[in-house]
């Protein structure tokens, strides 16, 4: 048997063993409620829960504030495990220009390094001032939510 066929056989057996190990979680699907089923659980709760060995390391206030500030945009995909929210094109109330956004909450801290926002129109990226205004609105809303949670 050649070295290449042994390598391929070893790789295939390793992949099968790894796949079977991944299937052995008894009665727990870490992705249930995120894909394919309607969950009554809000996205802010999904972003802060811990299930088994997986923990979601995003700031829940930035997550909720992003959903709140950009609520006029339709949500295309949400992944609280990576901290990415992809919004489709939508027009803000009283506006005429359509926007789309991608938000990445990368850290559990409530600071500027934790949030990345990409904002576009149908004709291309928006101005830096517009993007900064939306980021500031998200941070202001996150602080408001945090203050409400702490009862201050």
PDB file of C-alpha atoms in Angstrom:
ATOM      1  CA  UNK A   1       0.000   0.000   0.000  1.00  0.00           C
ATOM      2  CA  UNK A   2       1.451   3.400  -0.984  1.00  0.00           C
ATOM      3  CA  UNK A   3       2.063   6.272   1.394  1.00  0.00           C
ATOM      4  CA  UNK A   4      -0.590   8.402  -0.313  1.00  0.00           C
ATOM      5  CA  UNK A   5      -3.320   5.782   0.027  1.00  0.00           C
ATOM      6  CA  UNK A   6      -2.394   5.246   3.699  1.00  0.00           C
ATOM      7  CA  UNK A   7      -2.593   9.008   4.282  1.00  0.00           C
ATOM      8  CA  UNK A   8      -5.980   9.203   2.581  1.00  0.00           C
ATOM      9  CA  UNK A   9      -7.279   6.208   4.541  1.00  0.00           C
ATOM     10  CA  UNK A  10      -6.007   7.667   7.839  1.00  0.00           C
ATOM     11  CA  UNK A  11      -7.594  11.049   7.051  1.00  0.00           C
ATOM     12  CA  UNK A  12     -10.920   9.456   6.157  1.00  0.00           C
ATOM     13  CA  UNK A  13     -10.999   7.337   9.305  1.00  0.00           C
ATOM     14  CA  UNK A  14     -10.046  10.339  11.435  1.00  0.00           C
ATOM     15  CA  UNK A  15     -12.844  12.419   9.902  1.00  0.00           C
ATOM     16  CA  UNK A  16     -15.373   9.627  10.527  1.00  0.00           C
ATOM     17  CA  UNK A  17     -14.245   9.212  14.125  1.00  0.00           C
ATOM     18  CA  UNK A  18     -14.461  12.960  14.697  1.00  0.00           C
ATOM     19  CA  UNK A  19     -17.923  13.048  13.124  1.00  0.00           C
ATOM     20  CA  UNK A  20     -19.172  10.244  15.334  1.00  0.00           C
ATOM     21  CA  UNK A  21     -17.745  11.952  18.399  1.00  0.00           C
ATOM     22  CA  UNK A  22     -19.595  15.151  17.482  1.00  0.00           C
ATOM     23  CA  UNK A  23     -22.853  13.215  17.155  1.00  0.00           C
ATOM     24  CA  UNK A  24     -22.537  11.691  20.593  1.00  0.00           C
ATOM     25  CA  UNK A  25     -23.963  14.624  22.523  1.00  0.00           C
ATOM     26  CA  UNK A  26     -26.977  13.102  24.214  1.00  0.00           C
ATOM     27  CA  UNK A  27     -30.144  15.080  23.570  1.00  0.00           C
ATOM     28  CA  UNK A  28     -28.473  18.462  23.238  1.00  0.00           C
ATOM     29  CA  UNK A  29     -28.230  20.377  20.026  1.00  0.00           C
ATOM     30  CA  UNK A  30     -26.348  23.650  20.577  1.00  0.00           C
ATOM     31  CA  UNK A  31     -27.929  25.111  17.447  1.00  0.00           C
ATOM     32  CA  UNK A  32     -31.553  24.307  18.230  1.00  0.00           C
ATOM     33  CA  UNK A  33     -33.544  27.511  18.297  1.00  0.00           C
ATOM     34  CA  UNK A  34     -31.094  29.307  16.024  1.00  0.00           C
ATOM     35  CA  UNK A  35     -31.669  27.637  12.667  1.00  0.00           C
ATOM     36  CA  UNK A  36     -34.730  26.046  11.180  1.00  0.00           C
ATOM     37  CA  UNK A  37     -37.170  26.595  14.016  1.00  0.00           C
ATOM     38  CA  UNK A  38     -39.031  29.566  15.378  1.00  0.00           C
ATOM     39  CA  UNK A  39     -37.896  30.292  18.886  1.00  0.00           C
ATOM     40  CA  UNK A  40     -39.876  32.519  21.214  1.00  0.00           C
ATOM     41  CA  UNK A  41     -36.584  33.416  22.848  1.00  0.00           C
ATOM     42  CA  UNK A  42     -35.385  36.911  21.854  1.00  0.00           C
ATOM     43  CA  UNK A  43     -32.009  37.345  20.178  1.00  0.00           C
ATOM     44  CA  UNK A  44     -30.619  39.188  23.198  1.00  0.00           C
ATOM     45  CA  UNK A  45     -31.182  36.131  25.364  1.00  0.00           C
ATOM     46  CA  UNK A  46     -29.662  33.861  22.715  1.00  0.00           C
ATOM     47  CA  UNK A  47     -26.581  36.083  22.651  1.00  0.00           C
ATOM     48  CA  UNK A  48     -25.975  35.807  26.383  1.00  0.00           C
ATOM     49  CA  UNK A  49     -26.710  32.200  27.225  1.00  0.00           C
ATOM     50  CA  UNK A  50     -24.168  29.512  27.880  1.00  0.00           C
ATOM     51  CA  UNK A  51     -24.923  25.968  26.848  1.00  0.00           C
ATOM     52  CA  UNK A  52     -22.521  23.161  27.616  1.00  0.00           C
ATOM     53  CA  UNK A  53     -18.984  23.999  26.574  1.00  0.00           C
ATOM     54  CA  UNK A  54     -20.004  26.788  24.210  1.00  0.00           C
ATOM     55  CA  UNK A  55     -20.286  30.284  25.551  1.00  0.00           C
ATOM     56  CA  UNK A  56     -21.221  33.340  23.598  1.00  0.00           C
ATOM     57  CA  UNK A  57     -18.552  35.983  23.992  1.00  0.00           C
ATOM     58  CA  UNK A  58     -20.349  39.080  22.720  1.00  0.00           C
ATOM     59  CA  UNK A  59     -21.532  42.109  24.617  1.00  0.00           C
ATOM     60  CA  UNK A  60     -25.258  41.659  25.075  1.00  0.00           C
ATOM     61  CA  UNK A  61     -25.880  45.397  25.348  1.00  0.00           C
ATOM     62  CA  UNK A  62     -24.178  46.109  22.010  1.00  0.00           C
ATOM     63  CA  UNK A  63     -26.041  43.167  20.508  1.00  0.00           C
ATOM     64  CA  UNK A  64     -29.443  44.391  21.675  1.00  0.00           C
ATOM     65  CA  UNK A  65     -28.657  48.015  20.800  1.00  0.00           C
ATOM     66  CA  UNK A  66     -27.620  47.046  17.264  1.00  0.00           C
ATOM     67  CA  UNK A  67     -30.902  45.203  16.776  1.00  0.00           C
ATOM     68  CA  UNK A  68     -32.813  48.139  18.242  1.00  0.00           C
ATOM     69  CA  UNK A  69     -31.108  50.996  16.358  1.00  0.00           C
ATOM     70  CA  UNK A  70     -31.172  49.156  13.027  1.00  0.00           C
ATOM     71  CA  UNK A  71     -34.691  47.775  13.540  1.00  0.00           C
ATOM     72  CA  UNK A  72     -35.878  49.415  10.314  1.00  0.00           C
ATOM     73  CA  UNK A  73     -33.660  46.994   8.362  1.00  0.00           C
ATOM     74  CA  UNK A  74     -34.757  43.404   7.711  1.00  0.00           C
ATOM     75  CA  UNK A  75     -32.554  40.783   9.378  1.00  0.00           C
ATOM     76  CA  UNK A  76     -30.983  38.353   6.914  1.00  0.00           C
ATOM     77  CA  UNK A  77     -28.850  36.314   9.298  1.00  0.00           C
ATOM     78  CA  UNK A  78     -27.915  36.248  12.965  1.00  0.00           C
ATOM     79  CA  UNK A  79     -25.088  34.304  14.569  1.00  0.00           C
ATOM     80  CA  UNK A  80     -24.580  35.091  18.262  1.00  0.00           C
ATOM     81  CA  UNK A  81     -21.689  32.624  18.500  1.00  0.00           C
ATOM     82  CA  UNK A  82     -19.554  34.706  16.105  1.00  0.00           C
ATOM     83  CA  UNK A  83     -21.290  37.992  16.911  1.00  0.00           C
ATOM     84  CA  UNK A  84     -22.408  38.761  13.347  1.00  0.00           C
ATOM     85  CA  UNK A  85     -25.738  40.293  12.360  1.00  0.00           C
ATOM     86  CA  UNK A  86     -26.414  40.807   8.652  1.00  0.00           C
ATOM     87  CA  UNK A  87     -29.212  43.191   7.728  1.00  0.00           C
ATOM     88  CA  UNK A  88     -30.807  43.526   4.287  1.00  0.00           C
ATOM     89  CA  UNK A  89     -31.743  46.724   2.467  1.00  0.00           C
ATOM     90  CA  UNK A  90     -34.291  48.934   4.176  1.00  0.00           C
ATOM     91  CA  UNK A  91     -35.301  52.573   4.286  1.00  0.00           C
ATOM     92  CA  UNK A  92     -35.257  54.464   7.592  1.00  0.00           C
ATOM     93  CA  UNK A  93     -38.483  56.172   8.692  1.00  0.00           C
ATOM     94  CA  UNK A  94     -38.771  59.495   6.886  1.00  0.00           C
ATOM     95  CA  UNK A  95     -35.845  58.683   4.601  1.00  0.00           C
ATOM     96  CA  UNK A  96     -35.624  57.962   0.912  1.00  0.00           C
ATOM     97  CA  UNK A  97     -32.286  56.155   0.670  1.00  0.00           C
ATOM     98  CA  UNK A  98     -32.047  52.383   1.220  1.00  0.00           C
ATOM     99  CA  UNK A  99     -29.307  51.069   3.496  1.00  0.00           C
ATOM    100  CA  UNK A 100     -27.937  47.672   4.435  1.00  0.00           C
ATOM    101  CA  UNK A 101     -25.632  46.866   7.322  1.00  0.00           C
ATOM    102  CA  UNK A 102     -23.416  44.198   8.782  1.00  0.00           C
ATOM    103  CA  UNK A 103     -22.626  44.367  12.492  1.00  0.00           C
ATOM    104  CA  UNK A 104     -19.860  42.391  14.180  1.00  0.00           C
ATOM    105  CA  UNK A 105     -19.754  42.403  17.988  1.00  0.00           C
ATOM    106  CA  UNK A 106     -16.379  40.847  18.697  1.00  0.00           C
ATOM    107  CA  UNK A 107     -15.793  41.247  22.416  1.00  0.00           C
ATOM    108  CA  UNK A 108     -17.759  41.098  25.667  1.00  0.00           C
ATOM    109  CA  UNK A 109     -16.535  44.585  26.655  1.00  0.00           C
ATOM    110  CA  UNK A 110     -18.742  47.627  26.143  1.00  0.00           C
ATOM    111  CA  UNK A 111     -16.266  49.764  24.231  1.00  0.00           C
ATOM    112  CA  UNK A 112     -15.528  50.959  20.693  1.00  0.00           C
ATOM    113  CA  UNK A 113     -13.190  48.061  19.896  1.00  0.00           C
ATOM    114  CA  UNK A 114     -16.043  45.587  20.386  1.00  0.00           C
ATOM    115  CA  UNK A 115     -18.187  46.884  17.522  1.00  0.00           C
ATOM    116  CA  UNK A 116     -17.557  46.823  13.777  1.00  0.00           C
ATOM    117  CA  UNK A 117     -20.209  48.300  11.528  1.00  0.00           C
ATOM    118  CA  UNK A 118     -20.334  48.171   7.756  1.00  0.00           C
ATOM    119  CA  UNK A 119     -23.032  50.377   6.275  1.00  0.00           C
ATOM    120  CA  UNK A 120     -23.862  50.588   2.558  1.00  0.00           C
ATOM    121  CA  UNK A 121     -26.366  52.116   0.216  1.00  0.00           C
ATOM    122  CA  UNK A 122     -27.372  50.762  -3.162  1.00  0.00           C
ATOM    123  CA  UNK A 123     -24.745  53.050  -4.709  1.00  0.00           C
ATOM    124  CA  UNK A 124     -21.885  52.015  -2.403  1.00  0.00           C
ATOM    125  CA  UNK A 125     -20.451  52.721   1.061  1.00  0.00           C
ATOM    126  CA  UNK A 126     -21.810  55.596   3.133  1.00  0.00           C
ATOM    127  CA  UNK A 127     -19.782  58.562   4.335  1.00  0.00           C
ATOM    128  CA  UNK A 128     -17.614  58.205   7.430  1.00  0.00           C
ATOM    129  CA  UNK A 129     -19.790  60.756   9.242  1.00  0.00           C
ATOM    130  CA  UNK A 130     -22.969  58.740   8.632  1.00  0.00           C
ATOM    131  CA  UNK A 131     -21.310  55.546   9.799  1.00  0.00           C
ATOM    132  CA  UNK A 132     -19.962  57.274  12.914  1.00  0.00           C
ATOM    133  CA  UNK A 133     -23.446  58.628  13.674  1.00  0.00           C
ATOM    134  CA  UNK A 134     -24.962  55.130  13.552  1.00  0.00           C
ATOM    135  CA  UNK A 135     -22.139  53.714  15.703  1.00  0.00           C
ATOM    136  CA  UNK A 136     -22.678  56.496  18.250  1.00  0.00           C
ATOM    137  CA  UNK A 137     -26.416  55.748  18.293  1.00  0.00           C
ATOM    138  CA  UNK A 138     -25.690  52.051  18.950  1.00  0.00           C
ATOM    139  CA  UNK A 139     -23.310  52.908  21.815  1.00  0.00           C
ATOM    140  CA  UNK A 140     -25.789  55.374  23.335  1.00  0.00           C
ATOM    141  CA  UNK A 141     -28.595  52.801  23.184  1.00  0.00           C
ATOM    142  CA  UNK A 142     -26.310  50.111  24.677  1.00  0.00           C
ATOM    143  CA  UNK A 143     -25.552  52.387  27.624  1.00  0.00           C
ATOM    144  CA  UNK A 144     -29.273  53.068  28.109  1.00  0.00           C
ATOM    145  CA  UNK A 145     -30.031  49.342  28.165  1.00  0.00           C
ATOM    146  CA  UNK A 146     -27.193  48.721  30.617  1.00  0.00           C
ATOM    147  CA  UNK A 147     -28.471  51.441  32.952  1.00  0.00           C
ATOM    148  CA  UNK A 148     -32.008  50.002  32.767  1.00  0.00           C
ATOM    149  CA  UNK A 149     -30.697  46.516  33.609  1.00  0.00           C
ATOM    150  CA  UNK A 150     -28.834  47.745  36.665  1.00  0.00           C
ATOM    151  CA  UNK A 151     -31.762  49.814  37.887  1.00  0.00           C
ATOM    152  CA  UNK A 152     -29.723  52.996  38.149  1.00  0.00           C
TER     153      UNK A 152
END
